[in-house]
């Protein structure tokens, strides 16, 4: 049982992590005139530099040797790196192209997409309320398709890439910082090669917009890794259910920034679509919390044996309270 002070520190770190992820749309426009592809490449390069320096400082390198001796896990890391590249690239482009609200929708619907993928790919069985939540989410996508005049492809790409990343990460079973180091190591050479090519073409803003601009591009590594460090500090101190609820701070902040800071339009049909998404998430959260409470009561009854499977069921229900497995995919955050 964690002390009150430990839980307080965990909550502060959780708010810091999700707050930074929620406010990141304010950062990417500062990197213009660099295009989304150049910003993405810098993020890959400088993230590896920052995370590698942190791992050297804390002397956490034993996992690297083990990983190099496991070709299957290396292949999964490569898949994760490819998926996270899509996720980061689409998000940066969306923010700098005036689609912050649609990008936030991707992280709202991610839990619903993850559940749907669990049914299709892992043959998981859903409770009735979960089926209703998924159905309401599908209806929301249809309403938003009408509202946007096209499918909300930015949201769907972010949600499906994030869900796929989480699925792969469950199989890799590597810590958040270590995983980010491995994935950016895969990304490093292609990203560096792209930046060198841009420089050869004379299109590299890093070298032509002054030291302040160069420093901002280099700070993409800190912007990527610092929230992950705070997340790790929170994950070991607060319950999964609390951490799961905190994760909605990020898309809420992004949604509010899109409307009130960036001034993006929200006609009635988009409000209707978002309302359906929020209804689906409310149903999902209520069902997961109810299930977790029921399982805990069963465990607490006299004579009840608490098996590993029962404990896992409680933890899964708590983590699903506002989104599947929040511990598995922090690095995929925007």
Short mmCIF file of N, CA and C in Angstrom, two decimals, residues 158-306:
data_model
loop_
_atom_site.label_atom_id
_atom_site.label_comp_id
_atom_site.label_asym_id
_atom_site.label_seq_id
_atom_site.Cartn_x
_atom_site.Cartn_y
_atom_site.Cartn_z
N UNK A 158 -4.97 8.11 -36.30
CA UNK A 158 -4.35 8.22 -34.98
C UNK A 158 -4.85 7.11 -34.06
N UNK A 159 -6.15 6.86 -34.07
CA UNK A 159 -6.71 5.84 -33.17
C UNK A 159 -6.22 4.45 -33.53
N UNK A 160 -6.24 4.10 -34.81
CA UNK A 160 -5.83 2.75 -35.21
C UNK A 160 -4.33 2.56 -35.04
N UNK A 161 -3.52 3.59 -35.34
CA UNK A 161 -2.08 3.45 -35.14
C UNK A 161 -1.75 3.32 -33.66
N UNK A 162 -2.43 4.09 -32.82
CA UNK A 162 -2.21 4.02 -31.37
C UNK A 162 -2.62 2.65 -30.83
N UNK A 163 -3.78 2.14 -31.30
CA UNK A 163 -4.25 0.83 -30.84
C UNK A 163 -3.32 -0.28 -31.30
N UNK A 164 -2.85 -0.20 -32.55
CA UNK A 164 -1.91 -1.20 -33.06
C UNK A 164 -0.61 -1.17 -32.28
N UNK A 165 -0.15 0.03 -31.99
CA UNK A 165 1.07 0.18 -31.21
C UNK A 165 0.92 -0.48 -29.83
N UNK A 166 -0.22 -0.25 -29.19
CA UNK A 166 -0.46 -0.86 -27.89
C UNK A 166 -0.47 -2.38 -27.96
N UNK A 167 -1.07 -2.92 -29.02
CA UNK A 167 -1.11 -4.37 -29.20
C UNK A 167 0.29 -4.95 -29.36
N UNK A 168 1.12 -4.28 -30.16
CA UNK A 168 2.49 -4.74 -30.36
C UNK A 168 3.29 -4.63 -29.07
N UNK A 169 3.11 -3.52 -28.34
CA UNK A 169 3.85 -3.31 -27.11
C UNK A 169 3.53 -4.36 -26.05
N UNK A 170 2.29 -4.86 -26.04
CA UNK A 170 1.95 -5.91 -25.08
C UNK A 170 2.79 -7.15 -25.33
N UNK A 171 3.11 -7.42 -26.58
CA UNK A 171 3.90 -8.60 -26.92
C UNK A 171 5.39 -8.37 -26.68
N UNK A 172 5.86 -7.12 -26.82
CA UNK A 172 7.28 -6.82 -26.60
C UNK A 172 7.61 -6.85 -25.11
N UNK A 173 6.69 -6.32 -24.28
CA UNK A 173 6.86 -6.31 -22.82
C UNK A 173 8.16 -5.63 -22.41
N UNK A 174 8.28 -4.37 -22.77
CA UNK A 174 9.46 -3.57 -22.45
C UNK A 174 9.01 -2.27 -21.82
N UNK A 175 9.75 -1.76 -20.85
CA UNK A 175 9.39 -0.53 -20.17
C UNK A 175 9.28 0.65 -21.11
N UNK A 176 8.58 1.72 -20.66
CA UNK A 176 8.30 2.86 -21.53
C UNK A 176 9.55 3.55 -22.05
N UNK A 177 10.48 3.90 -21.16
CA UNK A 177 11.69 4.62 -21.58
C UNK A 177 12.57 3.72 -22.43
N UNK A 178 12.74 2.45 -21.99
CA UNK A 178 13.54 1.50 -22.75
C UNK A 178 12.93 1.27 -24.14
N UNK A 179 11.61 1.16 -24.19
CA UNK A 179 10.95 0.95 -25.47
C UNK A 179 11.15 2.14 -26.40
N UNK A 180 11.02 3.35 -25.84
CA UNK A 180 11.24 4.54 -26.67
C UNK A 180 12.66 4.57 -27.20
N UNK A 181 13.63 4.18 -26.38
CA UNK A 181 15.02 4.13 -26.84
C UNK A 181 15.18 3.13 -27.98
N UNK A 182 14.59 1.95 -27.83
CA UNK A 182 14.72 0.93 -28.88
C UNK A 182 14.04 1.37 -30.17
N UNK A 183 12.86 1.95 -30.05
CA UNK A 183 12.11 2.36 -31.24
C UNK A 183 12.79 3.51 -31.96
N UNK A 184 13.28 4.50 -31.21
CA UNK A 184 13.96 5.62 -31.87
C UNK A 184 15.32 5.19 -32.42
N UNK A 185 15.90 4.12 -31.86
CA UNK A 185 17.14 3.59 -32.45
C UNK A 185 16.86 3.03 -33.85
N UNK A 186 15.68 2.39 -34.00
CA UNK A 186 15.28 1.90 -35.32
C UNK A 186 15.03 3.08 -36.27
N UNK A 187 14.42 4.14 -35.74
CA UNK A 187 14.08 5.29 -36.57
C UNK A 187 15.29 6.17 -36.90
N UNK A 188 16.35 6.07 -36.11
CA UNK A 188 17.42 7.07 -36.13
C UNK A 188 18.08 7.23 -37.50
N UNK A 189 18.54 6.14 -38.08
CA UNK A 189 19.29 6.26 -39.34
C UNK A 189 18.42 6.77 -40.49
N UNK A 190 17.20 6.24 -40.68
CA UNK A 190 16.36 6.84 -41.74
C UNK A 190 16.07 8.32 -41.50
N UNK A 191 15.81 8.69 -40.23
CA UNK A 191 15.53 10.10 -39.93
C UNK A 191 16.75 10.97 -40.18
N UNK A 192 17.91 10.51 -39.72
CA UNK A 192 19.13 11.28 -39.94
C UNK A 192 19.44 11.39 -41.42
N UNK A 193 19.24 10.29 -42.16
CA UNK A 193 19.47 10.32 -43.60
C UNK A 193 18.56 11.33 -44.29
N UNK A 194 17.29 11.39 -43.86
CA UNK A 194 16.36 12.35 -44.44
C UNK A 194 16.80 13.79 -44.15
N UNK A 195 17.26 14.05 -42.94
CA UNK A 195 17.71 15.40 -42.59
C UNK A 195 18.96 15.78 -43.40
N UNK A 196 19.87 14.83 -43.58
CA UNK A 196 21.06 15.11 -44.39
C UNK A 196 20.68 15.38 -45.84
N UNK A 197 19.70 14.65 -46.34
CA UNK A 197 19.23 14.88 -47.71
C UNK A 197 18.60 16.26 -47.84
N UNK A 198 17.78 16.66 -46.83
CA UNK A 198 17.20 18.00 -46.85
C UNK A 198 18.29 19.06 -46.85
N UNK A 199 19.33 18.83 -46.05
CA UNK A 199 20.44 19.78 -46.02
C UNK A 199 21.14 19.88 -47.37
N UNK A 200 21.31 18.74 -48.02
CA UNK A 200 21.95 18.74 -49.34
C UNK A 200 21.10 19.49 -50.37
N UNK A 201 19.77 19.40 -50.21
CA UNK A 201 18.85 20.10 -51.11
C UNK A 201 18.71 21.58 -50.78
N UNK A 202 19.26 21.98 -49.63
CA UNK A 202 19.13 23.37 -49.20
C UNK A 202 17.78 23.67 -48.57
N UNK A 203 17.04 22.64 -48.11
CA UNK A 203 15.70 22.83 -47.56
C UNK A 203 15.64 22.55 -46.07
N UNK A 204 16.78 22.45 -45.41
CA UNK A 204 16.81 22.13 -43.99
C UNK A 204 16.70 23.41 -43.17
N UNK A 205 15.55 23.60 -42.51
CA UNK A 205 15.35 24.84 -41.74
C UNK A 205 16.24 24.88 -40.51
N UNK A 206 16.68 23.73 -40.02
CA UNK A 206 17.53 23.67 -38.83
C UNK A 206 18.79 24.52 -39.02
N UNK A 207 19.30 24.53 -40.23
CA UNK A 207 20.57 25.22 -40.50
C UNK A 207 20.38 26.63 -41.04
N UNK A 208 19.13 27.04 -41.28
CA UNK A 208 18.94 28.32 -41.96
C UNK A 208 18.07 29.32 -41.22
N UNK A 209 17.48 28.94 -40.10
CA UNK A 209 16.55 29.82 -39.40
C UNK A 209 17.08 30.36 -38.08
N UNK A 210 18.36 30.20 -37.83
CA UNK A 210 18.95 30.77 -36.64
C UNK A 210 19.04 29.79 -35.48
N UNK A 211 19.84 30.14 -34.46
CA UNK A 211 20.06 29.23 -33.33
C UNK A 211 18.80 28.97 -32.49
N UNK A 212 17.90 29.95 -32.38
CA UNK A 212 16.68 29.73 -31.60
C UNK A 212 15.82 28.65 -32.22
N UNK A 213 15.67 28.69 -33.53
CA UNK A 213 14.89 27.68 -34.24
C UNK A 213 15.55 26.31 -34.11
N UNK A 214 16.87 26.28 -34.23
CA UNK A 214 17.60 25.01 -34.09
C UNK A 214 17.41 24.44 -32.69
N UNK A 215 17.44 25.30 -31.67
CA UNK A 215 17.25 24.84 -30.29
C UNK A 215 15.85 24.27 -30.09
N UNK A 216 14.84 24.91 -30.70
CA UNK A 216 13.47 24.39 -30.58
C UNK A 216 13.35 23.02 -31.23
N UNK A 217 13.97 22.84 -32.39
CA UNK A 217 13.92 21.54 -33.04
C UNK A 217 14.64 20.48 -32.21
N UNK A 218 15.76 20.85 -31.61
CA UNK A 218 16.48 19.90 -30.77
C UNK A 218 15.68 19.55 -29.52
N UNK A 219 14.86 20.48 -29.04
CA UNK A 219 14.07 20.23 -27.83
C UNK A 219 12.92 19.27 -28.06
N UNK A 220 12.68 18.85 -29.32
CA UNK A 220 11.64 17.85 -29.56
C UNK A 220 11.93 16.55 -28.79
N UNK A 221 13.23 16.29 -28.56
CA UNK A 221 13.58 15.10 -27.78
C UNK A 221 13.10 15.21 -26.34
N UNK A 222 13.25 16.39 -25.76
CA UNK A 222 12.79 16.60 -24.38
C UNK A 222 11.27 16.58 -24.33
N UNK A 223 10.62 17.21 -25.31
CA UNK A 223 9.16 17.25 -25.34
C UNK A 223 8.58 15.83 -25.46
N UNK A 224 9.30 14.95 -26.13
CA UNK A 224 8.85 13.57 -26.26
C UNK A 224 9.11 12.76 -25.00
N UNK A 225 10.29 12.91 -24.42
CA UNK A 225 10.70 12.02 -23.33
C UNK A 225 10.27 12.48 -21.94
N UNK A 226 10.22 13.78 -21.70
CA UNK A 226 9.91 14.27 -20.35
C UNK A 226 8.54 13.81 -19.84
N UNK A 227 7.46 13.92 -20.66
CA UNK A 227 6.17 13.40 -20.18
C UNK A 227 6.22 11.91 -19.87
N UNK A 228 7.03 11.18 -20.64
CA UNK A 228 7.15 9.74 -20.42
C UNK A 228 7.80 9.45 -19.08
N UNK A 229 8.79 10.26 -18.69
CA UNK A 229 9.43 10.10 -17.38
C UNK A 229 8.42 10.36 -16.27
N UNK A 230 7.63 11.43 -16.42
CA UNK A 230 6.58 11.73 -15.42
C UNK A 230 5.55 10.62 -15.37
N UNK A 231 5.18 10.09 -16.53
CA UNK A 231 4.23 8.99 -16.58
C UNK A 231 4.75 7.79 -15.81
N UNK A 232 6.03 7.46 -16.01
CA UNK A 232 6.62 6.33 -15.30
C UNK A 232 6.59 6.53 -13.79
N UNK A 233 6.84 7.76 -13.34
CA UNK A 233 6.78 8.05 -11.90
C UNK A 233 5.37 7.91 -11.37
N UNK A 234 4.38 8.25 -12.20
CA UNK A 234 2.98 8.12 -11.77
C UNK A 234 2.53 6.66 -11.76
N UNK A 235 2.97 5.89 -12.76
CA UNK A 235 2.47 4.52 -12.94
C UNK A 235 2.78 3.62 -11.76
N UNK A 236 3.88 3.88 -11.05
CA UNK A 236 4.25 3.02 -9.93
C UNK A 236 3.65 3.49 -8.61
N UNK A 237 2.91 4.62 -8.64
CA UNK A 237 2.42 5.20 -7.39
C UNK A 237 0.90 5.31 -7.30
N UNK A 238 0.19 5.25 -8.43
CA UNK A 238 -1.26 5.42 -8.38
C UNK A 238 -1.93 4.21 -9.01
N UNK A 239 -3.17 3.90 -8.63
CA UNK A 239 -3.88 2.75 -9.20
C UNK A 239 -4.10 2.91 -10.70
N UNK A 240 -4.24 1.77 -11.38
CA UNK A 240 -4.49 1.79 -12.82
C UNK A 240 -5.76 2.56 -13.16
N UNK A 241 -6.80 2.41 -12.32
CA UNK A 241 -8.06 3.08 -12.62
C UNK A 241 -7.88 4.60 -12.59
N UNK A 242 -7.09 5.09 -11.64
CA UNK A 242 -6.83 6.54 -11.56
C UNK A 242 -6.02 6.99 -12.77
N UNK A 243 -5.01 6.20 -13.12
CA UNK A 243 -4.18 6.56 -14.27
C UNK A 243 -5.00 6.53 -15.55
N UNK A 244 -5.92 5.57 -15.65
CA UNK A 244 -6.77 5.49 -16.83
C UNK A 244 -7.67 6.71 -16.97
N UNK A 245 -8.20 7.19 -15.84
CA UNK A 245 -9.05 8.38 -15.89
C UNK A 245 -8.24 9.62 -16.24
N UNK A 246 -7.01 9.69 -15.73
CA UNK A 246 -6.16 10.85 -16.01
C UNK A 246 -5.84 10.98 -17.50
N UNK A 247 -5.82 9.84 -18.21
CA UNK A 247 -5.39 9.89 -19.61
C UNK A 247 -6.32 10.72 -20.49
N UNK A 248 -7.56 10.94 -20.02
CA UNK A 248 -8.46 11.75 -20.83
C UNK A 248 -8.17 13.24 -20.70
N UNK A 249 -7.27 13.62 -19.78
CA UNK A 249 -6.88 15.03 -19.72
C UNK A 249 -6.27 15.48 -21.04
N UNK A 250 -5.47 14.62 -21.66
CA UNK A 250 -4.76 15.01 -22.88
C UNK A 250 -5.72 15.37 -24.02
N UNK A 251 -6.63 14.47 -24.44
CA UNK A 251 -7.53 14.87 -25.53
C UNK A 251 -8.49 16.00 -25.15
N UNK A 252 -8.86 16.09 -23.86
CA UNK A 252 -9.72 17.20 -23.44
C UNK A 252 -9.00 18.53 -23.63
N UNK A 253 -7.74 18.61 -23.18
CA UNK A 253 -6.96 19.82 -23.37
C UNK A 253 -6.79 20.15 -24.86
N UNK A 254 -6.52 19.11 -25.67
CA UNK A 254 -6.35 19.33 -27.10
C UNK A 254 -7.63 19.83 -27.74
N UNK A 255 -8.74 19.24 -27.34
CA UNK A 255 -10.05 19.66 -27.86
C UNK A 255 -10.32 21.13 -27.52
N UNK A 256 -10.09 21.51 -26.26
CA UNK A 256 -10.33 22.89 -25.84
C UNK A 256 -9.39 23.86 -26.54
N UNK A 257 -8.13 23.47 -26.71
CA UNK A 257 -7.20 24.32 -27.44
C UNK A 257 -7.66 24.51 -28.88
N UNK A 258 -8.11 23.43 -29.50
CA UNK A 258 -8.55 23.53 -30.89
C UNK A 258 -9.68 24.53 -31.06
N UNK A 259 -10.61 24.55 -30.10
CA UNK A 259 -11.76 25.46 -30.21
C UNK A 259 -11.42 26.88 -29.80
N UNK A 260 -10.84 27.02 -28.60
CA UNK A 260 -10.71 28.34 -27.99
C UNK A 260 -9.39 29.05 -28.34
N UNK A 261 -8.33 28.31 -28.62
CA UNK A 261 -7.06 28.95 -28.96
C UNK A 261 -6.85 29.02 -30.46
N UNK A 262 -7.05 27.89 -31.15
CA UNK A 262 -6.84 27.87 -32.59
C UNK A 262 -8.08 28.28 -33.36
N UNK A 263 -9.23 28.40 -32.70
CA UNK A 263 -10.44 28.91 -33.33
C UNK A 263 -11.02 28.02 -34.40
N UNK A 264 -10.92 26.70 -34.23
CA UNK A 264 -11.47 25.78 -35.23
C UNK A 264 -12.99 25.72 -35.12
N UNK A 265 -13.64 25.54 -36.25
CA UNK A 265 -15.10 25.54 -36.30
C UNK A 265 -15.67 24.25 -35.69
N UNK A 266 -16.80 24.39 -35.01
CA UNK A 266 -17.53 23.24 -34.46
C UNK A 266 -19.01 23.39 -34.77
N UNK A 267 -19.40 23.08 -36.00
CA UNK A 267 -20.83 23.15 -36.35
C UNK A 267 -21.62 22.10 -35.57
N UNK A 268 -22.95 22.20 -35.55
CA UNK A 268 -23.78 21.31 -34.72
C UNK A 268 -23.54 19.82 -34.97
N UNK A 269 -23.34 19.44 -36.24
CA UNK A 269 -23.17 18.01 -36.51
C UNK A 269 -21.88 17.46 -35.89
N UNK A 270 -20.83 18.32 -35.78
CA UNK A 270 -19.60 17.86 -35.12
C UNK A 270 -19.82 17.74 -33.61
N UNK A 271 -20.56 18.69 -33.04
CA UNK A 271 -20.88 18.57 -31.62
C UNK A 271 -21.66 17.28 -31.36
N UNK A 272 -22.58 16.96 -32.28
CA UNK A 272 -23.36 15.73 -32.12
C UNK A 272 -22.45 14.50 -32.16
N UNK A 273 -21.51 14.49 -33.08
CA UNK A 273 -20.59 13.36 -33.18
C UNK A 273 -19.73 13.22 -31.93
N UNK A 274 -19.18 14.34 -31.45
CA UNK A 274 -18.37 14.29 -30.23
C UNK A 274 -19.22 13.86 -29.03
N UNK A 275 -20.48 14.32 -28.97
CA UNK A 275 -21.35 13.95 -27.86
C UNK A 275 -21.57 12.43 -27.83
N UNK A 276 -21.72 11.83 -29.01
CA UNK A 276 -21.88 10.38 -29.08
C UNK A 276 -20.61 9.67 -28.61
N UNK A 277 -19.45 10.20 -29.00
CA UNK A 277 -18.18 9.61 -28.55
C UNK A 277 -18.09 9.67 -27.03
N UNK A 278 -18.41 10.82 -26.46
CA UNK A 278 -18.34 10.97 -25.00
C UNK A 278 -19.34 10.06 -24.30
N UNK A 279 -20.52 9.87 -24.91
CA UNK A 279 -21.49 8.93 -24.34
C UNK A 279 -20.93 7.52 -24.34
N UNK A 280 -20.31 7.11 -25.44
CA UNK A 280 -19.73 5.78 -25.53
C UNK A 280 -18.64 5.59 -24.47
N UNK A 281 -17.81 6.60 -24.27
CA UNK A 281 -16.74 6.50 -23.27
C UNK A 281 -17.30 6.48 -21.86
N UNK A 282 -18.39 7.21 -21.63
CA UNK A 282 -19.04 7.18 -20.31
C UNK A 282 -19.56 5.78 -20.01
N UNK A 283 -20.21 5.16 -20.99
CA UNK A 283 -20.71 3.79 -20.81
C UNK A 283 -19.55 2.82 -20.54
N UNK A 284 -18.48 2.97 -21.29
CA UNK A 284 -17.32 2.10 -21.15
C UNK A 284 -16.70 2.25 -19.75
N UNK A 285 -16.56 3.49 -19.30
CA UNK A 285 -15.97 3.76 -17.99
C UNK A 285 -16.85 3.21 -16.88
N UNK A 286 -18.16 3.48 -16.96
CA UNK A 286 -19.10 3.00 -15.94
C UNK A 286 -19.07 1.48 -15.86
N UNK A 287 -19.08 0.80 -17.00
CA UNK A 287 -19.10 -0.66 -17.01
C UNK A 287 -17.81 -1.23 -16.42
N UNK A 288 -16.66 -0.62 -16.77
CA UNK A 288 -15.39 -1.14 -16.27
C UNK A 288 -15.25 -0.93 -14.77
N UNK A 289 -15.65 0.24 -14.28
CA UNK A 289 -15.57 0.49 -12.83
C UNK A 289 -16.52 -0.43 -12.06
N UNK A 290 -17.72 -0.65 -12.61
CA UNK A 290 -18.67 -1.54 -11.97
C UNK A 290 -18.13 -2.96 -11.91
N UNK A 291 -17.53 -3.41 -13.00
CA UNK A 291 -16.97 -4.76 -13.05
C UNK A 291 -15.83 -4.91 -12.05
N UNK A 292 -14.96 -3.88 -11.98
CA UNK A 292 -13.83 -3.94 -11.05
C UNK A 292 -14.33 -3.99 -9.60
N UNK A 293 -15.36 -3.22 -9.28
CA UNK A 293 -15.91 -3.23 -7.91
C UNK A 293 -16.51 -4.60 -7.58
N UNK A 294 -17.22 -5.19 -8.55
CA UNK A 294 -17.82 -6.50 -8.32
C UNK A 294 -16.75 -7.55 -8.06
N UNK A 295 -15.68 -7.52 -8.86
CA UNK A 295 -14.60 -8.50 -8.67
C UNK A 295 -13.90 -8.31 -7.33
N UNK A 296 -13.71 -7.05 -6.93
CA UNK A 296 -13.07 -6.80 -5.63
C UNK A 296 -13.94 -7.30 -4.49
N UNK A 297 -15.27 -7.13 -4.61
CA UNK A 297 -16.17 -7.65 -3.57
C UNK A 297 -16.10 -9.16 -3.50
N UNK A 298 -16.01 -9.82 -4.67
CA UNK A 298 -15.90 -11.27 -4.69
C UNK A 298 -14.62 -11.72 -3.99
N UNK A 299 -13.54 -10.99 -4.25
CA UNK A 299 -12.26 -11.34 -3.63
C UNK A 299 -12.33 -11.16 -2.12
N UNK A 300 -13.07 -10.15 -1.67
CA UNK A 300 -13.14 -9.83 -0.25
C UNK A 300 -14.04 -10.74 0.56
N UNK A 301 -14.81 -11.60 -0.07
CA UNK A 301 -15.69 -12.49 0.68
C UNK A 301 -14.90 -13.56 1.41
N UNK A 302 -15.32 -13.92 2.64
CA UNK A 302 -14.62 -14.97 3.40
C UNK A 302 -14.59 -16.28 2.63
N UNK A 303 -13.42 -16.90 2.64
CA UNK A 303 -13.27 -18.19 1.98
C UNK A 303 -12.95 -18.11 0.50
N UNK A 304 -12.90 -16.86 -0.04
CA UNK A 304 -12.60 -16.71 -1.46
C UNK A 304 -11.10 -16.77 -1.68
N UNK A 305 -10.65 -17.60 -2.61
CA UNK A 305 -9.24 -17.70 -2.94
C UNK A 305 -8.93 -16.74 -4.08
N UNK A 306 -7.92 -15.89 -3.88
CA UNK A 306 -7.58 -14.89 -4.88
C UNK A 306 -6.52 -15.48 -5.81
#
